Coordinates of C-alpha atoms and ligand atoms in Angstrom, one line a residue:
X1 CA 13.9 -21.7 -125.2
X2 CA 16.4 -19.3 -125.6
X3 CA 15.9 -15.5 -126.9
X4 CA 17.9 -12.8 -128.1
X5 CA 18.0 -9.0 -129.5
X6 CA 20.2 -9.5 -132.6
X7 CA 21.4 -6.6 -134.6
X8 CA 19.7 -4.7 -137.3
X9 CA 21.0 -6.6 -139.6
X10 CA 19.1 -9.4 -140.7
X11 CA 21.3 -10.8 -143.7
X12 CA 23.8 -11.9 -140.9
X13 CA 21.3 -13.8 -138.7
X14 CA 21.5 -17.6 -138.9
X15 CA 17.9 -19.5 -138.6
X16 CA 15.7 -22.1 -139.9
X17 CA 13.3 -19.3 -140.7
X18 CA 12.7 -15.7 -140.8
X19 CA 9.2 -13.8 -140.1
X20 CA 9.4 -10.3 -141.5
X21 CA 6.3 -7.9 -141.0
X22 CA 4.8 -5.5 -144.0
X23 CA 2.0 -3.2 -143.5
X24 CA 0.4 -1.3 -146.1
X25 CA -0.3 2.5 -146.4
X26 CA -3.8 3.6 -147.2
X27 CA -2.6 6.3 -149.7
X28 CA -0.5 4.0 -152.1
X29 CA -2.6 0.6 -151.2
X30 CA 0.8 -1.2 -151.9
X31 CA 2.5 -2.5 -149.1
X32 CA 5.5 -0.9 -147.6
X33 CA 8.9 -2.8 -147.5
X34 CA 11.1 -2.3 -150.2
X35 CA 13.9 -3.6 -148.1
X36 CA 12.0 -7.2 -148.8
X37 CA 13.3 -6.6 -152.6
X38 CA 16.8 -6.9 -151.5
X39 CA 16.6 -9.6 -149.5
X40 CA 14.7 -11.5 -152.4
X41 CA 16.0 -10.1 -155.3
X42 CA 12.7 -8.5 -156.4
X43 CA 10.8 -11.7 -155.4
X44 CA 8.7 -9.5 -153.0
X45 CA 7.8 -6.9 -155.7
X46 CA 7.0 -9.6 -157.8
X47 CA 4.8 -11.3 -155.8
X48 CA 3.1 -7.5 -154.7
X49 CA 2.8 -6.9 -158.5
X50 CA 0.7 -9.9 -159.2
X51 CA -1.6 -9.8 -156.1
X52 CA -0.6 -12.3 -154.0
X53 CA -0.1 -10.0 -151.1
X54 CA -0.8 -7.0 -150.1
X55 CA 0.3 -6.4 -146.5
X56 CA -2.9 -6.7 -145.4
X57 CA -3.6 -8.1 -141.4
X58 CA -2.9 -11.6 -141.1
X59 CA -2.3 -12.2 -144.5
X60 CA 0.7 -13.9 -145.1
X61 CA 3.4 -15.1 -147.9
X62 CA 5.8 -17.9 -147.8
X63 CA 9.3 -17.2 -150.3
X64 CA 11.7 -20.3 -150.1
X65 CA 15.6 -19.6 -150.3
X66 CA 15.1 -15.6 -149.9
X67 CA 18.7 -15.4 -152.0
X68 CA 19.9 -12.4 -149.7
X69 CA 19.4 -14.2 -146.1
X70 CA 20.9 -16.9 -144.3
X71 CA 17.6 -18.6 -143.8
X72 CA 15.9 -21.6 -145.4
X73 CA 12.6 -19.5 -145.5
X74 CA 11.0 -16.3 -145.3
X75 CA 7.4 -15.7 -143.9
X76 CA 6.1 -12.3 -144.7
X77 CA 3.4 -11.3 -142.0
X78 CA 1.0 -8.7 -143.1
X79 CA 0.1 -5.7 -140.1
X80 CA -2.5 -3.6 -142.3
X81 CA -2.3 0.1 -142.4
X82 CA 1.0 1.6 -141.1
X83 CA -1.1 3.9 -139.9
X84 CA -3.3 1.8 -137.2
X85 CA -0.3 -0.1 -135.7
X86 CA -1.2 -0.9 -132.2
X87 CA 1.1 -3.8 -130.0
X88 CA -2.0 -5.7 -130.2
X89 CA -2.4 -6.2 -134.2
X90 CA 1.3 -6.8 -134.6
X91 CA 1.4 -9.5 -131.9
X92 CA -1.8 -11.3 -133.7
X93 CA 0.4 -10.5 -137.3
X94 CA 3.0 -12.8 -135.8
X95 CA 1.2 -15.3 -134.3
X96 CA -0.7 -15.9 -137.2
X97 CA 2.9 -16.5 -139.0
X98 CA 3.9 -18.6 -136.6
X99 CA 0.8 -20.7 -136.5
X100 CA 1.8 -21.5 -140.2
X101 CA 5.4 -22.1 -139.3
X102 CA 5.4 -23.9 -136.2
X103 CA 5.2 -27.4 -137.2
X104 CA 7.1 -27.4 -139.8
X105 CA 10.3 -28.1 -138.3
X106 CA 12.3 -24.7 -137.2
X107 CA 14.4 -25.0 -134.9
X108 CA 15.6 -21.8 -134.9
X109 CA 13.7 -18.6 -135.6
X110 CA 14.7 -14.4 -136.4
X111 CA 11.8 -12.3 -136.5
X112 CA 12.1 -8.1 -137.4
X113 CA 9.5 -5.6 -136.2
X114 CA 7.2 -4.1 -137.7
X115 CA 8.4 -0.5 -138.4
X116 CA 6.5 1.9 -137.3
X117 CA 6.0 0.6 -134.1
X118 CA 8.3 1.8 -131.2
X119 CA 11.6 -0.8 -131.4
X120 CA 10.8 -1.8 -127.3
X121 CA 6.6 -1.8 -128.2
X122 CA 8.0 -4.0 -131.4
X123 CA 9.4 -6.8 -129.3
X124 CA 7.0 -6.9 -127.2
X125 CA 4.3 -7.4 -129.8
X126 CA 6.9 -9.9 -131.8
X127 CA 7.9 -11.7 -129.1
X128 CA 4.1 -12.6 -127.2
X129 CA 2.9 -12.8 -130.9
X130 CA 5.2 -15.8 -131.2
X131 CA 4.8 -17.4 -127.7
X132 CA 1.4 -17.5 -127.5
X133 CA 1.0 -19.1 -130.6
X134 CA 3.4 -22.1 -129.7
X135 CA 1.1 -22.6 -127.2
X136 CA -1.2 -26.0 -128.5
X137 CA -4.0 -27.3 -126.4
X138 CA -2.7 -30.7 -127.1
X139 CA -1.8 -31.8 -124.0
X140 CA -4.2 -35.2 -124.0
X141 CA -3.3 -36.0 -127.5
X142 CA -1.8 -39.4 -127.7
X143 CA -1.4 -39.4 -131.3
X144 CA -1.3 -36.4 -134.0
X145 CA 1.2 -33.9 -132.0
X146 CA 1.3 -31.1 -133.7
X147 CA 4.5 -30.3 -132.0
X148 CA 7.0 -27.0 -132.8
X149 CA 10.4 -27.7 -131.9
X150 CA 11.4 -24.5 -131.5
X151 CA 14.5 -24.0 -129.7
X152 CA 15.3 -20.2 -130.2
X153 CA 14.3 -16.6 -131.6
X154 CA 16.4 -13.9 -132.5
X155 CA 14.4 -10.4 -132.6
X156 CA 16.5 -8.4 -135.4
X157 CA 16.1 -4.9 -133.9
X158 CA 17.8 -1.3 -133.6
X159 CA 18.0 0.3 -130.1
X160 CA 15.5 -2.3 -128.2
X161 CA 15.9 -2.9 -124.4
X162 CA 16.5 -6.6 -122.9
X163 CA 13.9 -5.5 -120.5
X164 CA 11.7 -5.2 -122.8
X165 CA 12.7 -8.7 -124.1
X166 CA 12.4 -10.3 -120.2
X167 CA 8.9 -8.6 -119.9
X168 CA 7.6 -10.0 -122.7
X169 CA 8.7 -13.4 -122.1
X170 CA 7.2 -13.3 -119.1
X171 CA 4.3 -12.4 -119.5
X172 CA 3.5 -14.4 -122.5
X173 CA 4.7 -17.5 -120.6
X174 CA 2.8 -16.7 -117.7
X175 CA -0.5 -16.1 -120.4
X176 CA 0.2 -19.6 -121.2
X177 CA 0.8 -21.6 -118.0
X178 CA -2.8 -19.8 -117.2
X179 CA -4.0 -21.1 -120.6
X180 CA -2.7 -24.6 -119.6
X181 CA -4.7 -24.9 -116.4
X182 CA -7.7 -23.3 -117.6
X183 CA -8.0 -26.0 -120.4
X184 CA -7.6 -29.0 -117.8
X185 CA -10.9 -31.1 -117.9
X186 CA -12.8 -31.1 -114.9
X187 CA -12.0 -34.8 -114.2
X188 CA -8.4 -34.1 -114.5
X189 CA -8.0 -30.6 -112.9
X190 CA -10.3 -30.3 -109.3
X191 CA -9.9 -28.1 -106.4
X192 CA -7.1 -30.6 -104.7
X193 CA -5.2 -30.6 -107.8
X194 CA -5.2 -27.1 -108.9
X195 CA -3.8 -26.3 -105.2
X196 CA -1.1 -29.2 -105.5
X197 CA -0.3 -28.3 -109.4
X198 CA 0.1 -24.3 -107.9
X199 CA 2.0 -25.3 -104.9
X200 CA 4.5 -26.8 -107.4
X201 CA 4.6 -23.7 -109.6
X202 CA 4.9 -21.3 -106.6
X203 CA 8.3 -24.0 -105.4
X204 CA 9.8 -24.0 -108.7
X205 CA 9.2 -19.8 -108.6
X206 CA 10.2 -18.7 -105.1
X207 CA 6.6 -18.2 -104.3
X208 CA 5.0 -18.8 -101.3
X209 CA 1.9 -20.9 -101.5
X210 CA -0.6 -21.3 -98.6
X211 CA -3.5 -23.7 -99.3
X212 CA -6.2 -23.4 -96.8
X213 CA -8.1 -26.9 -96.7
X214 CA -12.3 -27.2 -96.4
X215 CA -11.7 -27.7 -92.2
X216 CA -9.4 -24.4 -92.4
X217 CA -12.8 -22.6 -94.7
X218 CA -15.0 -23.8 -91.6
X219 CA -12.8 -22.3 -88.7
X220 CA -12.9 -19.0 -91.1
X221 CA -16.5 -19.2 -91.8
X222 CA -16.9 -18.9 -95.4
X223 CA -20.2 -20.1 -95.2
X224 CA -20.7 -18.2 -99.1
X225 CA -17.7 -20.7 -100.8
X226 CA -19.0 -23.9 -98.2
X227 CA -22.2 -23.5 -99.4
X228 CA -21.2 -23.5 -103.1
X229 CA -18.6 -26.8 -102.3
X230 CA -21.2 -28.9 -100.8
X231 CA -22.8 -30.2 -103.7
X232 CA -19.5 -31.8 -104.6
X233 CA -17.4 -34.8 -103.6
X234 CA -14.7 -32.7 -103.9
X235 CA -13.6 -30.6 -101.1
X236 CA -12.9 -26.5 -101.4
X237 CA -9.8 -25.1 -101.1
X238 CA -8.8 -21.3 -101.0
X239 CA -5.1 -20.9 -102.7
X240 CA -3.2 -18.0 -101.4
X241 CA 0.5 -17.4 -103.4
X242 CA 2.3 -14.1 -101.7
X243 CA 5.4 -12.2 -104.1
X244 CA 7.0 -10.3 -101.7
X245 CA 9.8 -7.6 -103.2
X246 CA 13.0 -7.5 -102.1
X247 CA 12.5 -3.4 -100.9
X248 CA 9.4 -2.9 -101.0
X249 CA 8.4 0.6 -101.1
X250 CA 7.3 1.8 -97.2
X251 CA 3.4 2.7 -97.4
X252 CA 3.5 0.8 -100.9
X253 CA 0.1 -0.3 -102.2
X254 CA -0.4 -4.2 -102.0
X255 CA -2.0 -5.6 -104.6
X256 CA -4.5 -8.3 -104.2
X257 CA -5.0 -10.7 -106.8
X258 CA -8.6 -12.5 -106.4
X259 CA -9.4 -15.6 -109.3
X260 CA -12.7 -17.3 -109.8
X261 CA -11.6 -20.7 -109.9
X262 CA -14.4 -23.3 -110.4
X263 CA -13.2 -26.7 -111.3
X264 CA -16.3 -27.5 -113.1
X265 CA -19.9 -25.5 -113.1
X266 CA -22.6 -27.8 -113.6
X267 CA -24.6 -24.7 -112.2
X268 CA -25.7 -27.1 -109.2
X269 CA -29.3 -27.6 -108.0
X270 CA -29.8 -25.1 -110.5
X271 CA -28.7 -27.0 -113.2
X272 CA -27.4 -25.9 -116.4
X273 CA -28.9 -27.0 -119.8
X274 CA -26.5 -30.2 -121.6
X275 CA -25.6 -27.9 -125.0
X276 CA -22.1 -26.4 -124.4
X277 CA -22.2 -27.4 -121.1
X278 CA -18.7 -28.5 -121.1
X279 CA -17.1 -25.4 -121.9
X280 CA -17.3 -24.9 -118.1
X281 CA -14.0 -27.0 -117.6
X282 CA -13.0 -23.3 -118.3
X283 CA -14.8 -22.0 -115.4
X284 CA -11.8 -21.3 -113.5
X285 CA -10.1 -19.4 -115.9
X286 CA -9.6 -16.2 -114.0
X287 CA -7.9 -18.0 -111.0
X288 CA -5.6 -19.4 -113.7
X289 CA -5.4 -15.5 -115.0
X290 CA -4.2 -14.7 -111.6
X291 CA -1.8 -17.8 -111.3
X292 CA -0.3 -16.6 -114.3
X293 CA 0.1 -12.8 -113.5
X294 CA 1.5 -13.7 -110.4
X295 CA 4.1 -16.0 -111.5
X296 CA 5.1 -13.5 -114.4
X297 CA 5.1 -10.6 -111.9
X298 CA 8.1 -13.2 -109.6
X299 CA 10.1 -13.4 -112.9
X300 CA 10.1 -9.7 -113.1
X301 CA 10.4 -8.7 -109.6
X302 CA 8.6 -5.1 -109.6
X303 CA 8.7 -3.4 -105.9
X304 CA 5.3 -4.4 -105.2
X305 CA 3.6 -6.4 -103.0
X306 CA 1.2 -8.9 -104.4
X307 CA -1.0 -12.1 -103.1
X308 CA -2.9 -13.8 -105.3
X309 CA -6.2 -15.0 -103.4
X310 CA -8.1 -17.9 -105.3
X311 CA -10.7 -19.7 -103.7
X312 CA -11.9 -22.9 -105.9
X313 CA -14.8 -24.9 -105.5
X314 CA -16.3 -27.7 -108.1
X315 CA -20.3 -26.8 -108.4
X316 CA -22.2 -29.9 -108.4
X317 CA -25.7 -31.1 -107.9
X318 CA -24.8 -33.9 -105.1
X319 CA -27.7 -34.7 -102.7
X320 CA -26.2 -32.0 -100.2
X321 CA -26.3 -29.9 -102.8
X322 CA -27.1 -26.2 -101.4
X323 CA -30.9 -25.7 -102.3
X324 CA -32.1 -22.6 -104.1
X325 CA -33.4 -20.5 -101.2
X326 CA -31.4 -21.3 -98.9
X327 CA -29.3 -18.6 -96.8
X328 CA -25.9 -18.6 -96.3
X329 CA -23.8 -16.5 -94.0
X330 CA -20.8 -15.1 -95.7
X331 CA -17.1 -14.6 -93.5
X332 CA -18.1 -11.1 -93.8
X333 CA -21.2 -11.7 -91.2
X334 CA -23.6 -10.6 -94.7
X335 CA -26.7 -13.3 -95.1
X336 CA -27.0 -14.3 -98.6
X337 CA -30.2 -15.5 -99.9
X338 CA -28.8 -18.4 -102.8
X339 CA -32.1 -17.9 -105.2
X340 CA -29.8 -19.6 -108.2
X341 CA -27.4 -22.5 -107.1
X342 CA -25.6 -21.2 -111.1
X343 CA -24.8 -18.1 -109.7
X344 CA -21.7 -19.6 -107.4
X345 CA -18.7 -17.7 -108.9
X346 CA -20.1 -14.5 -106.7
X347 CA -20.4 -16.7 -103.9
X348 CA -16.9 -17.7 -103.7
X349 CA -15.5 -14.3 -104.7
X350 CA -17.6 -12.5 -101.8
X351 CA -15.9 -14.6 -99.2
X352 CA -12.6 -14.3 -101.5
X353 CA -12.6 -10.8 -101.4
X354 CA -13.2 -10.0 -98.0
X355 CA -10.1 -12.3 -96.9
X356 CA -8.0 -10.6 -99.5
X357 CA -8.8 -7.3 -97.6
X358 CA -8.3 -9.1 -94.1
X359 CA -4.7 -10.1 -95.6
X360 CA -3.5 -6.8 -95.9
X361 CA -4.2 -6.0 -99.7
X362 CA -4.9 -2.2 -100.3
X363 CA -5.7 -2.6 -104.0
X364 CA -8.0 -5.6 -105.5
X365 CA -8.4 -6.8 -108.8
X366 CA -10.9 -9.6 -109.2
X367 CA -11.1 -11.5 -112.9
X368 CA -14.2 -14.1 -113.1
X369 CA -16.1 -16.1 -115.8
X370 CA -19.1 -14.6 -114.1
X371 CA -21.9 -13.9 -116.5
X372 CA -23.4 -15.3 -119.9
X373 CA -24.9 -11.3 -119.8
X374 CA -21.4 -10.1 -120.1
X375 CA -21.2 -12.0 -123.3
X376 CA -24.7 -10.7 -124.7
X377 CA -23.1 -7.2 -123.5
X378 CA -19.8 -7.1 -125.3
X379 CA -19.4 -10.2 -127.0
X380 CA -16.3 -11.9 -127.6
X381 CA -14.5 -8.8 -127.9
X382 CA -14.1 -6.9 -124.9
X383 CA -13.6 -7.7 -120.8
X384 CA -16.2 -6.2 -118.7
X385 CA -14.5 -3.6 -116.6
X386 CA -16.4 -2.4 -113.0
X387 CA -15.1 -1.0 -110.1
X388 CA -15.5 1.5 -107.0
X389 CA -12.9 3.9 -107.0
X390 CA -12.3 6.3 -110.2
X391 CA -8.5 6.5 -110.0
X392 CA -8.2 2.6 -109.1
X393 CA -10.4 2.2 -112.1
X394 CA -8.5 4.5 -114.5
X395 CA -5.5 2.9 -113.3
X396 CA -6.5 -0.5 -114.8
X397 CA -7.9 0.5 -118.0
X398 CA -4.7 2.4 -118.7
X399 CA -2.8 -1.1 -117.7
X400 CA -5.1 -2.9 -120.1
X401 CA -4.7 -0.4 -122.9
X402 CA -0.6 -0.3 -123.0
X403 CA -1.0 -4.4 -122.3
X404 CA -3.2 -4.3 -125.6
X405 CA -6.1 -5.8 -124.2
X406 CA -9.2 -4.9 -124.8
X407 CA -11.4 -4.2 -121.7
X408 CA -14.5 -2.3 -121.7
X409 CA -15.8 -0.1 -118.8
X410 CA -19.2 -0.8 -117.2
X411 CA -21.3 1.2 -114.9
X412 CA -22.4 0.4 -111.2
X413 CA -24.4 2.4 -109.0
X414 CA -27.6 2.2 -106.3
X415 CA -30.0 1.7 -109.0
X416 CA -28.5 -1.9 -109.3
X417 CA -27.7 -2.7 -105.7
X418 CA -31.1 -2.4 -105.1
X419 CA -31.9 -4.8 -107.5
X420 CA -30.5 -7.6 -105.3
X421 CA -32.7 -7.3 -102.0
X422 CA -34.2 -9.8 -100.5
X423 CA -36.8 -9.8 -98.1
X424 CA -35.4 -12.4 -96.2
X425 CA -31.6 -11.8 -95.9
X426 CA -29.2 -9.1 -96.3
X427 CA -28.6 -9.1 -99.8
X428 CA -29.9 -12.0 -103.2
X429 CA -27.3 -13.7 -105.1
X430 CA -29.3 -12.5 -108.2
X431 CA -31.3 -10.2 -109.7
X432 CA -33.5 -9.7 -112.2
X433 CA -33.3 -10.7 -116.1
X434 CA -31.5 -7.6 -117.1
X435 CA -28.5 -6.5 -116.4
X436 CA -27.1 -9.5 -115.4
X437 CA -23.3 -8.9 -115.5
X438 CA -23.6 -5.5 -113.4
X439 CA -25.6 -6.6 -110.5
X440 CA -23.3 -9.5 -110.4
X441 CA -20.5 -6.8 -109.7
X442 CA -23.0 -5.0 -107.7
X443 CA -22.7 -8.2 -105.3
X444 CA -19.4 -8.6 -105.6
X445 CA -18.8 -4.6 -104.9
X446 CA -20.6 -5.2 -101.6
X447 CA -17.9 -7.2 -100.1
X448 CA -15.0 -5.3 -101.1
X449 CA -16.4 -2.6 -99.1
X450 CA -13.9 0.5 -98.8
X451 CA -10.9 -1.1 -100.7
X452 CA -10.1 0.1 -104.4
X453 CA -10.9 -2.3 -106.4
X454 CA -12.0 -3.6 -109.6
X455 CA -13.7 -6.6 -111.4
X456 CA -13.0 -7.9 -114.8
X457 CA -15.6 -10.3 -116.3
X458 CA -13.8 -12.6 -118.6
X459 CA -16.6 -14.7 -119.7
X460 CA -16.7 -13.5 -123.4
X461 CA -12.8 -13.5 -123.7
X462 CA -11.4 -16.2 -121.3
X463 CA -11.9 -18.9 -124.4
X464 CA -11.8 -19.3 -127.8
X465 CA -14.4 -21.7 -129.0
X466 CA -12.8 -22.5 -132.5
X467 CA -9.6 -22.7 -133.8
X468 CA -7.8 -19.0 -134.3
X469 CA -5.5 -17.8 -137.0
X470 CA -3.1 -16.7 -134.0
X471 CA -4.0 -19.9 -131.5
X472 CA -5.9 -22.8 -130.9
X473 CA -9.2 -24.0 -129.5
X474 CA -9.4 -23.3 -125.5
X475 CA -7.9 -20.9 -122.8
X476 CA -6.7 -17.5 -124.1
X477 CA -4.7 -16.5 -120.8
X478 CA -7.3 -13.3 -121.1
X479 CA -6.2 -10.7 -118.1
X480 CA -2.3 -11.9 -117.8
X481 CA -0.7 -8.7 -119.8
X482 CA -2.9 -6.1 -117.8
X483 CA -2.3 -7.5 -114.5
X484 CA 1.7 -7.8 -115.1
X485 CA 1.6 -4.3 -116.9
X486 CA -0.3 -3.3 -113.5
X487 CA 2.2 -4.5 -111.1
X488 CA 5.0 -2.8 -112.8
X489 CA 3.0 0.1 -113.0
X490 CA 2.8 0.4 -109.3
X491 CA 5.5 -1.2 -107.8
Ligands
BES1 N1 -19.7 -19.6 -115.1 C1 -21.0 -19.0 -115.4 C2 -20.9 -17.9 -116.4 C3 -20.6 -18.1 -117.8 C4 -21.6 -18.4 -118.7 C5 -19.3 -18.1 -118.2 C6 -21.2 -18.6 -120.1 C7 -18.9 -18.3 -119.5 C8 -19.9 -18.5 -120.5 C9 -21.6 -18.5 -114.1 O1 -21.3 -19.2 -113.0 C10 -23.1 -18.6 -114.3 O2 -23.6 -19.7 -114.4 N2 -23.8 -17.4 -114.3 C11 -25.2 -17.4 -114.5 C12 -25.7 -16.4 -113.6 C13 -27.2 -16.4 -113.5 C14 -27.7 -17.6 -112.8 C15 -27.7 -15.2 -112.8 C16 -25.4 -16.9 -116.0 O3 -24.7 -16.1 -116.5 O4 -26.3 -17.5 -116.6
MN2 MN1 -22.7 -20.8 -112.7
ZN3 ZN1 -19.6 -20.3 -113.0

């Protein structure tokens, strides 16, 4: 697909179709955008006057032949109040257009920005709106596409930067190449694949790509991710993808990348009640999340270093199935007691994380479907944010704020790590009923010992389990924008 910055003004853009944002102001409860008269001939204030549209968020209106533009048809997208603009609202405002648009043949597309919103903040929002609403989680259809054909957008925008344009391209296409491996089915997508289907995305990027094989895990001793794998016919592999900069800064920080990936969670031994129990095709969504970043971050070649670390496992009940009870020794030399076989995504992370340390990485972010508890927490809404190191910590949320993600800080502390002792090993893979999502990071902490780092739990926002006005069913790419915003924050 091809985009471009195109002049201010829109009258002399050529396109299929134009998407032009309105938001309303609180005081006058009309929505703002007289310029829409002109380029309808009243239409717009016609259409305000009797109703129909208001400029609220996500509302939208559809004017064929606007008589002052060189475009078959013009989709006004609603933002809400001009006063509560943020890069996230605008970037749902346009999806939600282009969800209506998208299949009905344009080829070629202009958008404007919203304004109000900084012109560069404006694309941005415009330009991920758009892509990650083309996304469709069709890929197994055989019959009822419901294909875009979109070949190009042209942003019509004052004073905007081309960087601004390459970052959010990138990022939103990295958001949906995590989205399309995330939504794989568990029969389609299994540890062997996911390393072969990176290895090819690393080639086709410039990436290095280092697959480390179950006989490679044994020489290592990562008893934690073994133990988790053996249930399964399907061997373990650990993916390692390096982006190293041209000049990278002397003393730089190197930024490790660490992604829950597992194939399928049945929950093992410990099994998993049938109801919904497929939604864990999903289950390695934040080893997609960090396939993504990482690929995005290679487009846009900050002076950072940055391997992304993801071990991936398929959790199954097979008759060498770990048992509940049984102790595992993790690469770290820490005994785990396994007292829930379902609790595997810590498992693989513990032994994740202490390699990501032992290749060089001075910063880790982890990003894990790890709890249901996170979900009873914070919903759908908001990512779980932990971590062990204030400024590390700060550092992300401030990423995840300018990304326009929403990510939610949560405490960790003794009080918790105590609630996973076990009298037989060093340390329980659970703990008790509450609290479920922070003594999962209170394991997880454990084995990033003394290195900044921090843990997102995507469970409540790696998926969306209906059909949204700004995407489809499956995979949201959830973590992408703040780990690309925090590699070109540091690097
Ligand atoms: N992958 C699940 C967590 C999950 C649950 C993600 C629902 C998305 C939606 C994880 O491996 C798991 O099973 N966690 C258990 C932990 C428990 C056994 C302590 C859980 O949350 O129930
Ligand atoms: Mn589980
Ligand atoms: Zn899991």
């Amino acid at each position: 697909m091809e985009f471009r910055l195109a002049g201010e003004d829109l009258a002399a853009i050529e396109a299929d179709a134009v998407i032009g944002f309105v938001t309303d102001s609180s005081e006058s409860e009309s929505p703002v955008g007289g310029e829409w008269n002109r380029h309808t001939s009243g239409l717009f204030g016609e259409i305000v006057a009797r109703n129909e549209f208001k400029g609220k968020h996500r509302s939208t209106a559809l004017i064929h032949n606007p008589v002052g533009l060189r475009a078959g048809r013009l989709l006004l997208a609603g933002c809400g109040d001009r006063s509560k603009l943020t890069l996230a609202r605008v970037r749902d405002a346009a999806g939600t257009a282009w969800r209506q648009l998208r299949t009905a043949g344009v080829r070629s597309l202009a958008a404007t920005v919203p304004d109000g919103l900084d012109a560069n903040e404006g694309v941005r929002a415009v330009v991920e709106g758009i892509l990650l609403a083309d996304y469709e989680s069709d890929t197994h259809k055989t019959d009822e596409k419901d294909r875009s054909v979109l070949e190009s957008l042209a942003i019509s925008v004052r004073d905007a930067s081309q960087d601004a344009l390459d970052r959010a391209v990138a990022t939103a296409e990295g958001q949906n190449r995590a989205r399309e491996l995330a939504n794989e089915p568990g029969n389609l997508l299994t540890p062997s694949v996911l390393a072969s289907r990176v290895t090819g995305l690393a080639q086709d990027t410039g990436l290095e790509c280092e697959v480390l094989d179950q006989a490679r895990l044994e020489s290592l001793k990562m008893g934690a991710l073994l133990g988790v794998a053996r249930g399964s016919k399907e061997p373990p592999v650990m993916i390692v993808v390096r982006y190293r900069p041209d000049a990278p800064a002397p003393d730089g920080p190197h930024l490790g990348l660490v992604g829950k990936a597992v194939t399928f969670d049945t929950g093992g031994i410990s099994l998993k009640p049938p109801a919904d129990m497929h939604l864990m095709k999903h289950d390695m969504a934040g080893g997609a999340a960090m396939i993504g970043a990482v690929l995005a971050i290679a487009a846009l070649k900050p002076s950072v270093a940055v391997t992304a670390v993801i071990p991936s496992v398929e959790n199954m009940p097979g008759g060498e199935a770990q048992r509940p009870g049984d102790i595992v020794t993790t690469r770290s030399g820490t005994t785990v007691e396994v007292l829930n076989t379902d609790a595997e995504g810590r498992l693989i992370l513990a032994d994740a994380l202490t390699y990501a340390a032992e290749l060089g990485c001075t910063h880790l972010v982890d990003a894990a479907t790890l709890t249901g508890a996170i979900v009873v927490a914070l919903g759908n809404v908001y990512t779980g944010l932990f971590g062990n190191d204030k400024d590390w910590t700060g550092q992300v949320v401030q990423a995840s704020r300018r990304a326009g993600e929403k990510m939610w800080p949560m405490p960790l502390g003794e009080e918790y790590s105590e609630l996973l002792r076990s009298p037989v090993a060093d340390v329980a893979n659970i703990g008790p009923r509450w609290g479920g999502a922070i003594t999962a990071a209170a394991f997880l902490e454990r084995f990033a010992g003394d290195t900044p780092w921090v843990h997102l739990d995507i469970a409540g926002t790696a998926w969306f389990e209906s059909k949204q006005p700004h995407a489809p069913v499956g995979a949201s790419g959830a973590g992408v924008p703040t780990l690309v915003e925090l590699a070109l924050a540091i690097g």
